[in-house]
mmCIF file of C-alpha atoms in Angstrom:
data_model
loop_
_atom_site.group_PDB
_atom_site.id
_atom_site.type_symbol
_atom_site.label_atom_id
_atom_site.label_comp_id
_atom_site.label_asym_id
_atom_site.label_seq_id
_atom_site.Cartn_x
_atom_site.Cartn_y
_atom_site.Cartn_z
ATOM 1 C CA UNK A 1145 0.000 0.000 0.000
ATOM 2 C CA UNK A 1146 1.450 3.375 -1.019
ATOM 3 C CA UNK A 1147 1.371 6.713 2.088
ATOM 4 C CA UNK A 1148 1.628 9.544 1.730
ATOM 5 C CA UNK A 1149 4.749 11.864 1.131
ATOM 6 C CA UNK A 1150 5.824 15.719 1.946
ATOM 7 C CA UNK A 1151 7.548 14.853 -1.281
ATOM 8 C CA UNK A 1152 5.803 12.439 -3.528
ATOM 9 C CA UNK A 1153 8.851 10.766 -5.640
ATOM 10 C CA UNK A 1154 7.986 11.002 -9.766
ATOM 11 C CA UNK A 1155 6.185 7.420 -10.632
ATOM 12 C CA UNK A 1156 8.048 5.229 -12.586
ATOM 13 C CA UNK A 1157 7.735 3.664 -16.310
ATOM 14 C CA UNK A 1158 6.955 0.458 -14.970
ATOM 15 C CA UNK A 1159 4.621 -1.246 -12.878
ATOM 16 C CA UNK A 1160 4.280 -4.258 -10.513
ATOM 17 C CA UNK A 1161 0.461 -6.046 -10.527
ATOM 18 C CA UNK A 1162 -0.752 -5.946 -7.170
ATOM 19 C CA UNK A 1163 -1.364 -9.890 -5.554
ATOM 20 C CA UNK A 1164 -3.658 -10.604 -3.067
ATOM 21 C CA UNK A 1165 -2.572 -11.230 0.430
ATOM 22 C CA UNK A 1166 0.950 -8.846 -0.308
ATOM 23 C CA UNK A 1167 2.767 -8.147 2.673
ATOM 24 C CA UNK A 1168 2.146 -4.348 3.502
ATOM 25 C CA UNK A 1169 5.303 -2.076 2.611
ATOM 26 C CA UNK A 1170 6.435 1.234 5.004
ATOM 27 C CA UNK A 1171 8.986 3.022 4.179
ATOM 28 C CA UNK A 1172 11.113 4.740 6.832
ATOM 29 C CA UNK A 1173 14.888 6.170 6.879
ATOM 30 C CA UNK A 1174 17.521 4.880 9.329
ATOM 31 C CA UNK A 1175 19.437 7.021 11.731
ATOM 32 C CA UNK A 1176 22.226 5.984 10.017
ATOM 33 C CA UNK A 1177 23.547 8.815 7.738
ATOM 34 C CA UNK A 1178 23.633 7.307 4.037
ATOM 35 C CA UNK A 1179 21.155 4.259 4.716
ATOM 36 C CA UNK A 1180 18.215 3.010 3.702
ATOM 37 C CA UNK A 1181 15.792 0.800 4.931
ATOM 38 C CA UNK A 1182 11.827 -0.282 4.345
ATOM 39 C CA UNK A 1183 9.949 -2.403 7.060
ATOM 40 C CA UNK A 1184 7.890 -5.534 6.170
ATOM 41 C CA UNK A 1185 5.922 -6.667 8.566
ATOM 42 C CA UNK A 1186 7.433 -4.757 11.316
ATOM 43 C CA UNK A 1187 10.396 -6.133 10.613
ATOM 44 C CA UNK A 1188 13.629 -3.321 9.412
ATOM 45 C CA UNK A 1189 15.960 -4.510 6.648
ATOM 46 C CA UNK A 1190 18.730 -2.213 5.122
ATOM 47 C CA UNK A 1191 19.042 -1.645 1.941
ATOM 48 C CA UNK A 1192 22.206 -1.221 -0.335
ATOM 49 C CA UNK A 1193 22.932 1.297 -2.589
ATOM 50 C CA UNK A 1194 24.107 0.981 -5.872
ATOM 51 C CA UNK A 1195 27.720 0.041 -5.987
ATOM 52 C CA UNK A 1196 27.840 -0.692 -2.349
ATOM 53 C CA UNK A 1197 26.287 -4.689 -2.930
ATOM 54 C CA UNK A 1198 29.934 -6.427 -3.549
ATOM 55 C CA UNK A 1199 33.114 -4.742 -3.496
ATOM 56 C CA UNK A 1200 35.106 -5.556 -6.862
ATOM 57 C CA UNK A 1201 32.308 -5.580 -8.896
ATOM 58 C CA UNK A 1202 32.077 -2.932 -11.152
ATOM 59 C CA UNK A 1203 28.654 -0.916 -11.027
ATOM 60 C CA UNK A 1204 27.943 1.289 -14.141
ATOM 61 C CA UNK A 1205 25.103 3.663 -12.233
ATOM 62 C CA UNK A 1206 24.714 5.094 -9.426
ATOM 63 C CA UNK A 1207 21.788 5.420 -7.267
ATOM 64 C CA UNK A 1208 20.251 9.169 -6.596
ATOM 65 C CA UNK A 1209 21.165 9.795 -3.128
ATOM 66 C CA UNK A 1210 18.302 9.082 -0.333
ATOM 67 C CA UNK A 1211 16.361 7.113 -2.325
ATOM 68 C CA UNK A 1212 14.589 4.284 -0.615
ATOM 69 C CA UNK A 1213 13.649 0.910 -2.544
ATOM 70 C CA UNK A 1214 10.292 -1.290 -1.715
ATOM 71 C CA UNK A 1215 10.454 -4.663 -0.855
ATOM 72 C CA UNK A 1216 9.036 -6.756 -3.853
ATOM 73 C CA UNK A 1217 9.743 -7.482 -7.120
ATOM 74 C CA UNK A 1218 8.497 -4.127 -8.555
ATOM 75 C CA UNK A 1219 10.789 -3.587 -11.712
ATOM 76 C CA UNK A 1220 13.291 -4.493 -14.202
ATOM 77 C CA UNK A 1221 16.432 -3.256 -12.398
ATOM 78 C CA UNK A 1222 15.980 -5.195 -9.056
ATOM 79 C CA UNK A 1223 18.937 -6.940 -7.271
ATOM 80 C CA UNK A 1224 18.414 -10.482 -8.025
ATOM 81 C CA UNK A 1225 17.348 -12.640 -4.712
ATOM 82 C CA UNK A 1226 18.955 -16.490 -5.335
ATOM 83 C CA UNK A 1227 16.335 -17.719 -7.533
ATOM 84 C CA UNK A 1228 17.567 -14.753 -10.239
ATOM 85 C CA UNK A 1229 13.786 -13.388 -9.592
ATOM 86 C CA UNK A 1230 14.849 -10.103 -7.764
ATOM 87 C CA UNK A 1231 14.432 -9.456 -4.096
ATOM 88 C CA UNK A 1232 13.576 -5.435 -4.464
ATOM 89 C CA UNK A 1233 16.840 -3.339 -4.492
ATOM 90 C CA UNK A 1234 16.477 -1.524 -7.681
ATOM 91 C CA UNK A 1235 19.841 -0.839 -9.588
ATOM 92 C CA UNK A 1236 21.938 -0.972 -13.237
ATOM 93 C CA UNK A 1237 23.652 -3.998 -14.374
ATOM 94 C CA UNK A 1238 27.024 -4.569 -15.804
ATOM 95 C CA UNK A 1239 25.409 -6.771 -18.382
ATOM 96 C CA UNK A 1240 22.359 -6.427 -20.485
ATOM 97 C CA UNK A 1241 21.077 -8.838 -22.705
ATOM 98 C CA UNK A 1242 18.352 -7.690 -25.242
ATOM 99 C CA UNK A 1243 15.895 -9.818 -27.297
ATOM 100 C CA UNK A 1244 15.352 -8.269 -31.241
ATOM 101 C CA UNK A 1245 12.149 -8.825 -32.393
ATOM 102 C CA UNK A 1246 9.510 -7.525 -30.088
ATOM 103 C CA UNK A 1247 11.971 -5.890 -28.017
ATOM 104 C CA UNK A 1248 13.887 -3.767 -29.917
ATOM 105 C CA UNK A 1249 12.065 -3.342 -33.531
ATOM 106 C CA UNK A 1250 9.488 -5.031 -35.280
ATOM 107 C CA UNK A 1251 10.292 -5.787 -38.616
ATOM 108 C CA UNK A 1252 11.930 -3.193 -39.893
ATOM 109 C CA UNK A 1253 10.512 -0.505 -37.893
ATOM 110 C CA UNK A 1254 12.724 0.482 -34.123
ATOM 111 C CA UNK A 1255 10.273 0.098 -31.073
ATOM 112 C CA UNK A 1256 10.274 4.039 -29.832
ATOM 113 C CA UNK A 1257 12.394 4.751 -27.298
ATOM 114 C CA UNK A 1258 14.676 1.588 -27.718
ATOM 115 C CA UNK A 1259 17.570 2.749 -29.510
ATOM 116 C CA UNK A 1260 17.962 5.889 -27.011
ATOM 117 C CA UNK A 1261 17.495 3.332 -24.057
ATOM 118 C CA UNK A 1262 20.668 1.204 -25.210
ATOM 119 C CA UNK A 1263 22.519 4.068 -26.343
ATOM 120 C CA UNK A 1264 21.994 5.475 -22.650
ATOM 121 C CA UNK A 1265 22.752 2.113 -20.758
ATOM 122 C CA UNK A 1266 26.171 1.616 -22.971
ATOM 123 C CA UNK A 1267 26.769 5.652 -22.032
ATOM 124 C CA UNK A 1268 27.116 4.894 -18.591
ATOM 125 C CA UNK A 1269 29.480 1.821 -19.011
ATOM 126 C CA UNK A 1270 27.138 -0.855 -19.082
ATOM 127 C CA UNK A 1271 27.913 -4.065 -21.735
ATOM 128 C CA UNK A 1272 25.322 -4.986 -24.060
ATOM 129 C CA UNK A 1273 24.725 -8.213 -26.067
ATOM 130 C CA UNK A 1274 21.886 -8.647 -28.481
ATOM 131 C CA UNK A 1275 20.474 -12.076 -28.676
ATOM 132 C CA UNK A 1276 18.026 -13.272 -31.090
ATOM 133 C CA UNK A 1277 16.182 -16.680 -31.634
ATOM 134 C CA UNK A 1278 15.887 -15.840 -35.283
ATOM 135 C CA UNK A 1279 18.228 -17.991 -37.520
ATOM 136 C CA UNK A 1280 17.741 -16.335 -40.680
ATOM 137 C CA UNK A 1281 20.499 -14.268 -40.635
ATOM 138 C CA UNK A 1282 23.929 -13.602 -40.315
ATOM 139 C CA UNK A 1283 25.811 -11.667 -37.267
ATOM 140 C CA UNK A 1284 26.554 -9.072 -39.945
ATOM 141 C CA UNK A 1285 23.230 -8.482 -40.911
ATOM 142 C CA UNK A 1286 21.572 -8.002 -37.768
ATOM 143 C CA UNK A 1287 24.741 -5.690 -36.325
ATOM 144 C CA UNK A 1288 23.870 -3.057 -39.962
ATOM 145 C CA UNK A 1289 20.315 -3.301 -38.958
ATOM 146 C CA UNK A 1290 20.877 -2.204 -35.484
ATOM 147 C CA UNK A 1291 23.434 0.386 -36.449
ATOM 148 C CA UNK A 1292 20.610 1.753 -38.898
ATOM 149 C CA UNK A 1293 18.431 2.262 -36.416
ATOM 150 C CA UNK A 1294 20.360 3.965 -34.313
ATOM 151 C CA UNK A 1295 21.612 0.942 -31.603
ATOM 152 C CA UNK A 1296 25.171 0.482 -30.699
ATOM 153 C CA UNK A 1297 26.344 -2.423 -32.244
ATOM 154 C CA UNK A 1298 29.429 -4.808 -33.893
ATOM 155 C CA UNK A 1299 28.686 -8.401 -35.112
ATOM 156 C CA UNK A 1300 30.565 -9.528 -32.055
ATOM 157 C CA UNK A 1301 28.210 -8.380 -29.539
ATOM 158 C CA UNK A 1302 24.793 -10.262 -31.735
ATOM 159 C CA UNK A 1303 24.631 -13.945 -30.550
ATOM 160 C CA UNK A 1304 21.677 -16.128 -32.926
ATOM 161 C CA UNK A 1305 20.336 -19.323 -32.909
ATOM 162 C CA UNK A 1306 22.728 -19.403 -36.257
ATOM 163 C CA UNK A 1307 25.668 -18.857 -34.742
ATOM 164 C CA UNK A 1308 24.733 -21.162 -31.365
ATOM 165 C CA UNK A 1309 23.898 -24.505 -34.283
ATOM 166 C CA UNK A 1310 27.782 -23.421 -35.585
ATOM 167 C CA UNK A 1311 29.178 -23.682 -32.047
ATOM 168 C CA UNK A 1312 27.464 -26.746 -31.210
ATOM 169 C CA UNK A 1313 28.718 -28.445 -34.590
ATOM 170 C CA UNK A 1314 31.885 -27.352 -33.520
ATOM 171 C CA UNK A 1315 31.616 -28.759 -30.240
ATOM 172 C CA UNK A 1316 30.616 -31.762 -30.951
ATOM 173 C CA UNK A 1317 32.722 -32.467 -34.095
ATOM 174 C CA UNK A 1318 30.028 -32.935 -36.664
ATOM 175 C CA UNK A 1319 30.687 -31.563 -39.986
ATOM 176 C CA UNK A 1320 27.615 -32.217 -42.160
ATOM 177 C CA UNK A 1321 24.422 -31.168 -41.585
ATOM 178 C CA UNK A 1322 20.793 -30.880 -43.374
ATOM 179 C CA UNK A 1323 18.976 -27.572 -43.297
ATOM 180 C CA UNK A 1324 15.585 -26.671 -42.832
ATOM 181 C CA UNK A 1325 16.545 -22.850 -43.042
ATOM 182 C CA UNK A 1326 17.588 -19.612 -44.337
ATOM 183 C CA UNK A 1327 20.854 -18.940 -46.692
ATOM 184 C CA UNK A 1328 21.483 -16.873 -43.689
ATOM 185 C CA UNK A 1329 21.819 -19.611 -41.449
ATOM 186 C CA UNK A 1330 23.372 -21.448 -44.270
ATOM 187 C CA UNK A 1331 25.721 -19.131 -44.776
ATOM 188 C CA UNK A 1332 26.745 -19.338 -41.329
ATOM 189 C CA UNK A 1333 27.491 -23.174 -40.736
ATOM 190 C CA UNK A 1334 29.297 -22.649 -43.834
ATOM 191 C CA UNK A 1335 31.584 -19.766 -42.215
ATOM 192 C CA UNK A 1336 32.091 -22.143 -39.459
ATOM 193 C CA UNK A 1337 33.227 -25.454 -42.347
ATOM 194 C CA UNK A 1338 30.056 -27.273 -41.623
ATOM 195 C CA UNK A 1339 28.717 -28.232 -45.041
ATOM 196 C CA UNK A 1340 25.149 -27.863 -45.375
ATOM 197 C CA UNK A 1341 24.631 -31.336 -47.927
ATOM 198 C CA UNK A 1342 21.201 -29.666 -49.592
ATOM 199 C CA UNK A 1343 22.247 -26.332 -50.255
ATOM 200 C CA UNK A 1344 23.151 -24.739 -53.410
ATOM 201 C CA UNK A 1345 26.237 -21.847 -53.914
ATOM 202 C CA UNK A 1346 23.179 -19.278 -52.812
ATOM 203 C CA UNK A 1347 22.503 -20.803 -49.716
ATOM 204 C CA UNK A 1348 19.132 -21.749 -50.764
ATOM 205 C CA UNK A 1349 17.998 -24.950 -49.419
ATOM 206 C CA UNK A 1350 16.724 -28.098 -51.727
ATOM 207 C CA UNK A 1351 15.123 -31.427 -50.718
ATOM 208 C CA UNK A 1352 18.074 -33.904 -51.645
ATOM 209 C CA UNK A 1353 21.214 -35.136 -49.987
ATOM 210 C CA UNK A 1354 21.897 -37.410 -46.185
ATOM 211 C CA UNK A 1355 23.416 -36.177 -43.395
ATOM 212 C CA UNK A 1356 23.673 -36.990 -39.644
ATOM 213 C CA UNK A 1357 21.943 -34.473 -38.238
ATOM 214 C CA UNK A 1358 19.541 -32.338 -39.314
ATOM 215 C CA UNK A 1359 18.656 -28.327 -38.152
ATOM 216 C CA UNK A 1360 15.466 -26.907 -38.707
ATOM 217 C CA UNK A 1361 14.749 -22.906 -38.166
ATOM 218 C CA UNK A 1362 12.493 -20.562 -39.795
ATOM 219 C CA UNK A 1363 12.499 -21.071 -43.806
ATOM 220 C CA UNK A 1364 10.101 -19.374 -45.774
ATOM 221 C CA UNK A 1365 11.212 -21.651 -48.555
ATOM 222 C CA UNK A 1366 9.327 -24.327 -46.903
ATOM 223 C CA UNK A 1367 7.711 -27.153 -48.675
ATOM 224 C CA UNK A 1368 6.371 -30.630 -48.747
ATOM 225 C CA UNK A 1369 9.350 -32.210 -50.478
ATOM 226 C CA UNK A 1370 11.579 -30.243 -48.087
ATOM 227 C CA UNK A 1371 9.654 -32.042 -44.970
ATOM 228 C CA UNK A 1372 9.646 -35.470 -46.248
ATOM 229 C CA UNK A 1373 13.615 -34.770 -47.161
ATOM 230 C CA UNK A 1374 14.375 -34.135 -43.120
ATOM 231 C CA UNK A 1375 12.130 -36.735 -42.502
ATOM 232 C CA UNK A 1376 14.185 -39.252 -44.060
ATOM 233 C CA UNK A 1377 17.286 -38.396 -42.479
ATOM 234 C CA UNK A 1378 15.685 -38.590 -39.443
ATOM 235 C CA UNK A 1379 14.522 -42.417 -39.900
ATOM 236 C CA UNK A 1380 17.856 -43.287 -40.732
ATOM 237 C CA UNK A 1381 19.162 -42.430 -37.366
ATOM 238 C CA UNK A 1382 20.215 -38.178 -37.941
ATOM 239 C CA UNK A 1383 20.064 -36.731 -34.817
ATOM 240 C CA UNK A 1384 17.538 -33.641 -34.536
ATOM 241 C CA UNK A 1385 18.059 -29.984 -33.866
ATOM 242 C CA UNK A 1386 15.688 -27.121 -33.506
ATOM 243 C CA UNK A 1387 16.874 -23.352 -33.527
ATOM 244 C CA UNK A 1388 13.621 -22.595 -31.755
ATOM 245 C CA UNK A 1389 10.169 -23.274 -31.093
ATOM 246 C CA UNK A 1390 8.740 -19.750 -31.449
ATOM 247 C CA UNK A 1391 5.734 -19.883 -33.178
ATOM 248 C CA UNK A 1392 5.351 -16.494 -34.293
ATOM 249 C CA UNK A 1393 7.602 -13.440 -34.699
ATOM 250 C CA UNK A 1394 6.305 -10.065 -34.493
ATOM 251 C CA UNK A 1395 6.291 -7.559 -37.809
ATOM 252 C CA UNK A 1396 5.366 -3.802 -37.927
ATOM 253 C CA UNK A 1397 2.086 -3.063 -37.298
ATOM 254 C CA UNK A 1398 1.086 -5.470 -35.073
ATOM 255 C CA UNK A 1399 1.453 -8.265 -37.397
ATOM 256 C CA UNK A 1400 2.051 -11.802 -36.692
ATOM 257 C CA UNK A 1401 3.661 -14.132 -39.001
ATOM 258 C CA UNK A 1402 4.685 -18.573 -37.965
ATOM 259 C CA UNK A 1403 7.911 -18.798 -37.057
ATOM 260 C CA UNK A 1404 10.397 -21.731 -36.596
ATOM 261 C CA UNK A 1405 8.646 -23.378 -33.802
ATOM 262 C CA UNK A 1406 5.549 -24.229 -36.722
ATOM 263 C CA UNK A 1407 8.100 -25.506 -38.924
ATOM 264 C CA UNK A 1408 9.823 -27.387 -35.786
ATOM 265 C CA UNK A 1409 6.108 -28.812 -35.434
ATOM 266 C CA UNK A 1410 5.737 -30.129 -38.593
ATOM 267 C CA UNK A 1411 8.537 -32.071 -38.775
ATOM 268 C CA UNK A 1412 7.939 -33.605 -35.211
ATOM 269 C CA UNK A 1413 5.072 -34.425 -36.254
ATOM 270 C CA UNK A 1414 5.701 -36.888 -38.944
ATOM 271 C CA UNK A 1415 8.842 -38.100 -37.555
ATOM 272 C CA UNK A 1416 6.828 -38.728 -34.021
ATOM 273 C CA UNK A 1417 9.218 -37.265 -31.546
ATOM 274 C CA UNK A 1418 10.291 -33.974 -30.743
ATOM 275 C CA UNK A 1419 14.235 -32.419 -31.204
ATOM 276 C CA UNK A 1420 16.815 -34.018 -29.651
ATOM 277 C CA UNK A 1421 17.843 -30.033 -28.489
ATOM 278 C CA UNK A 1422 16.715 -26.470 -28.962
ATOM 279 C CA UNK A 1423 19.463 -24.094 -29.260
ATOM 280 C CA UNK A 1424 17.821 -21.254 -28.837
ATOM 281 C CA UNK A 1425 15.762 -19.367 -25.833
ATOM 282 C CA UNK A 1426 14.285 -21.114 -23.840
ATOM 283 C CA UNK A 1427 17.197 -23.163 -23.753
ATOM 284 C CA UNK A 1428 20.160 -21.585 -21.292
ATOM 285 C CA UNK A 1429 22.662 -22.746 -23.728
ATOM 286 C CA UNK A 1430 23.655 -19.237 -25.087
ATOM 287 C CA UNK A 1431 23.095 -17.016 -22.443
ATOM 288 C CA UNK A 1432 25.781 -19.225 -20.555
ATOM 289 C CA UNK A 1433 28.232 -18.624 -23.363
ATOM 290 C CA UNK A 1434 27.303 -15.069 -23.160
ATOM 291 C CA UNK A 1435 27.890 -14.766 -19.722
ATOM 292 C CA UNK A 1436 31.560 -17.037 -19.488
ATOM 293 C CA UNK A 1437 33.000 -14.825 -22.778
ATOM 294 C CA UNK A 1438 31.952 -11.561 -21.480
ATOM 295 C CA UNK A 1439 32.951 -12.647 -17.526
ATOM 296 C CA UNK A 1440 29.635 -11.447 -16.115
ATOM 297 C CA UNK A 1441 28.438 -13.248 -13.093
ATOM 298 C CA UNK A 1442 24.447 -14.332 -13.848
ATOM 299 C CA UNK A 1443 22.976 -11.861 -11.344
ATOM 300 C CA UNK A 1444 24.444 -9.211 -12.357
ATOM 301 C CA UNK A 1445 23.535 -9.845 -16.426
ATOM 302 C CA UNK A 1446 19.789 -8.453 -17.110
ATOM 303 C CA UNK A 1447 17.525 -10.431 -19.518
ATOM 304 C CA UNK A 1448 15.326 -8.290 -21.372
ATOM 305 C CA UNK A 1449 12.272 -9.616 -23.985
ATOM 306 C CA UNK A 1450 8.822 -9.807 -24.854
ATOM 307 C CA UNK A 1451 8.179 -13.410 -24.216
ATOM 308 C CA UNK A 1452 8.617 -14.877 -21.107
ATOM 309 C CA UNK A 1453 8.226 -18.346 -21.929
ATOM 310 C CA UNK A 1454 11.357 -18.550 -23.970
ATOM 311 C CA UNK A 1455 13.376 -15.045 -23.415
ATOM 312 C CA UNK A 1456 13.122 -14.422 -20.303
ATOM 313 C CA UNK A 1457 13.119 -18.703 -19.222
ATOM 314 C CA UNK A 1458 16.737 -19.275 -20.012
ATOM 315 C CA UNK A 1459 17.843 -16.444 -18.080
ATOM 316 C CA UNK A 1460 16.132 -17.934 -14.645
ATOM 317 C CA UNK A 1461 17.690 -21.128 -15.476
ATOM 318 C CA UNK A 1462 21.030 -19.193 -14.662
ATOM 319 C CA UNK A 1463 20.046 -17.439 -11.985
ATOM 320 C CA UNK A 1464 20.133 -13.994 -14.102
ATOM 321 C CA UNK A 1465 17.482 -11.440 -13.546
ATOM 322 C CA UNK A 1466 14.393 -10.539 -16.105
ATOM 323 C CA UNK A 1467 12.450 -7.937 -17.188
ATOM 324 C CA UNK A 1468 9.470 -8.304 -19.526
ATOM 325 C CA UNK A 1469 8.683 -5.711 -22.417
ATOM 326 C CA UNK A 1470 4.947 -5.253 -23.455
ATOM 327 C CA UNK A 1471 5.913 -3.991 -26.356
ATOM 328 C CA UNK A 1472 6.077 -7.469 -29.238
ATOM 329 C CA UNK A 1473 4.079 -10.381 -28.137
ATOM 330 C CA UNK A 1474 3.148 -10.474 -25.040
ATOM 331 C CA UNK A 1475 0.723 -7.683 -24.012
ATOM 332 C CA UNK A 1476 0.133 -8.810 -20.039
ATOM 333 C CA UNK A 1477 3.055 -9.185 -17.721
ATOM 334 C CA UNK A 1478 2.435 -12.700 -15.736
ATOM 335 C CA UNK A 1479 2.345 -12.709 -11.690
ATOM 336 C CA UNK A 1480 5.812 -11.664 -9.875
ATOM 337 C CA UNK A 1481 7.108 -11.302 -13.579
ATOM 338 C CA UNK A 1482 9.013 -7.433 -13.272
ATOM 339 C CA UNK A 1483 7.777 -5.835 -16.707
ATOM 340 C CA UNK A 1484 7.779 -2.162 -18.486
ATOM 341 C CA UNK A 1485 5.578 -1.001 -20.912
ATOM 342 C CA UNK A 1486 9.097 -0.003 -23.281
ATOM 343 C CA UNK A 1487 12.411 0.400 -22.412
ATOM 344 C CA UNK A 1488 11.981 3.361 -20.784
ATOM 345 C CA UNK A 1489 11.209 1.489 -17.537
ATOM 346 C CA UNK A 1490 15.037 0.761 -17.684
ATOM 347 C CA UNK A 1491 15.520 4.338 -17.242
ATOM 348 C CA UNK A 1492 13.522 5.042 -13.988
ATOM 349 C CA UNK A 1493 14.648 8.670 -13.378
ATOM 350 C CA UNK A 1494 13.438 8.291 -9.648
ATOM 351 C CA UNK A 1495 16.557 5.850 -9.366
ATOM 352 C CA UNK A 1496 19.318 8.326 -10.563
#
């Protein structure tokens, strides 16, 4: 329950759903000159300011001083509790990870406010990664697209579901592969001397040749031959991989169109089991590689998206703290999910 203030602090971008039966917040300062406190339940607990949580760790904001957190999982920038859920003490992160479609442009148009958001965040020393479960294209293409519209970017900071299939081919020393996919995703396994057996110089994608294993993403080349092509790798023993299992992705407008996860249906379908992995969100698979190359412990790496099924999923896996954007598919925020309406919520002036 909110009370009142001589001096009522600006509301922020972002709100928390109230839940029935919530423990009843007061807010009260500490004698203590530079501390902070709420009580819950009659019970005082201090609060720490930004940069003050773990000595070594380097903190890109700063909080405005006097300013006095609630106890709950109100917003994106909480301090994570164990579970990676956040446990109320709102702050910046060394690390942010950002979902693409529905989170930072749809289509081809930029979400407002985005671009300024991550321009802001990167400003004030934060890293930024961009990861996307679309497999379409390459890291090149999605870093000009970004630049375009006005986001910081190099290919090295986009991670895909294109580049994740490379690294597990790598890993696990297979060198041939059938596609289901784009001649961006083609042209990546190539980059990475996988051969892609059914594949022409273009990188468009044909139903002949064996492999043993086969990767489906989104492929708007799709077609019956194509299907029954995978499916007969798969009955000979070809191991199965899925970029995703996103059914839609979000275009300008509002628009929905299927994405990988129908395609990833189809073929399950006929072949009577499911993949034997998903690459992409909600699998943790990349966000771990994120976090180990950029040396980011998982609490203090913020997952941001629009679906919270897949993008923000893989982050609680790790442990990392999420924040749901209303502004791609997902138009209600779930219970105890922290959520802004845009980016802006990232921003929360009262917290400078």
């Amino acid at each position: 329950m909110r009370h009142a203030a001589a001096h009522p602090a600006p509301r922020p971008p972002f709100r928390r759903r109230a839940r029935r039966g919530a423990a009843q917040v007061r807010q009260r300062r500490l004698g203590r000159r530079g501390a902070d406190a709420v009580q819950l339940d009659g019970v005082a607990r201090l609060l720490r300011r930004d940069g003050e949580d773990r000595p070594g760790v380097r903190r890109p904001g700063r909080g405005r001083p006097g300013t006095v957190a609630q106890v709950g999982r109100r917003g994106p920038a909480e301090d994570p509790g164990p579970d990676g859920a956040g446990a109320g003490v709102l702050r910046r992160y060394p690390l942010y990870i950002f979902d693409l479609d529905g989170t930072l442009y749809r289509g081809d148009e930029a979400i407002p406010h985005a671009a300024d958001t991550v321009r802001r965040l990167v400003e004030e020393g934060s890293a930024v990664r961009y990861f996307t479960n679309n497999s379409g294209q390459t890291r090149e293409f999605f870093a000009r697209k970004l630049q375009t519209m006005g986001f910081p970017c190099e290919p090295g900071m986009v991670y895909s579901t294109a580049t994740g299939v490379a690294a597990l081919c790598r890993e696990r020393g297979v060198d041939r592969v059938f596609c289901v996919g784009e001649p961006g995703l083609v042209q990546t396994l190539r980059e990475a001397a996988v051969e892609v057996v059914n594949a022409d110089a273009k990188g468009r994608v044909w139903p002949c040749g064996e492999a043993s294993a086969v990767v489906v993403g989104i492929c708007r080349s799709f077609t019956y031959a194509l299907l029954d092509a995978a499916l007969q790798c798969l009955l000979k023993g070809a191991s199965y991989w899925a970029t995703n299992t996103d059914a839609t992705y979000p275009l300008e407008g509002g628009r929905l169109e299927p994405g990988a996860g129908s395609l990833v249906a189809a073929v399950s379908t006929c072949a009577g089991r499911g993949p034997d992995l998903v690459v992409g969100k909600p699998s943790p698979w990349i966000v771990r590689q994120i976090l180990e190359e950029t040396g980011v412990a998982p609490q203090d790496a913020l997952l941001v998206g629009d679906r919270p099924e897949t993008d923000l999923a893989c982050g609680r896996t790790l442990g990392c703290p999420t924040c749901l954007v209303l502004t791609g598919v997902t138009r209600q925020a779930p219970p105890d999910q922290a959520f802004c309406e845009d980016l802006r919520g990232l921003l929360d002036p009262t917290l400078r």
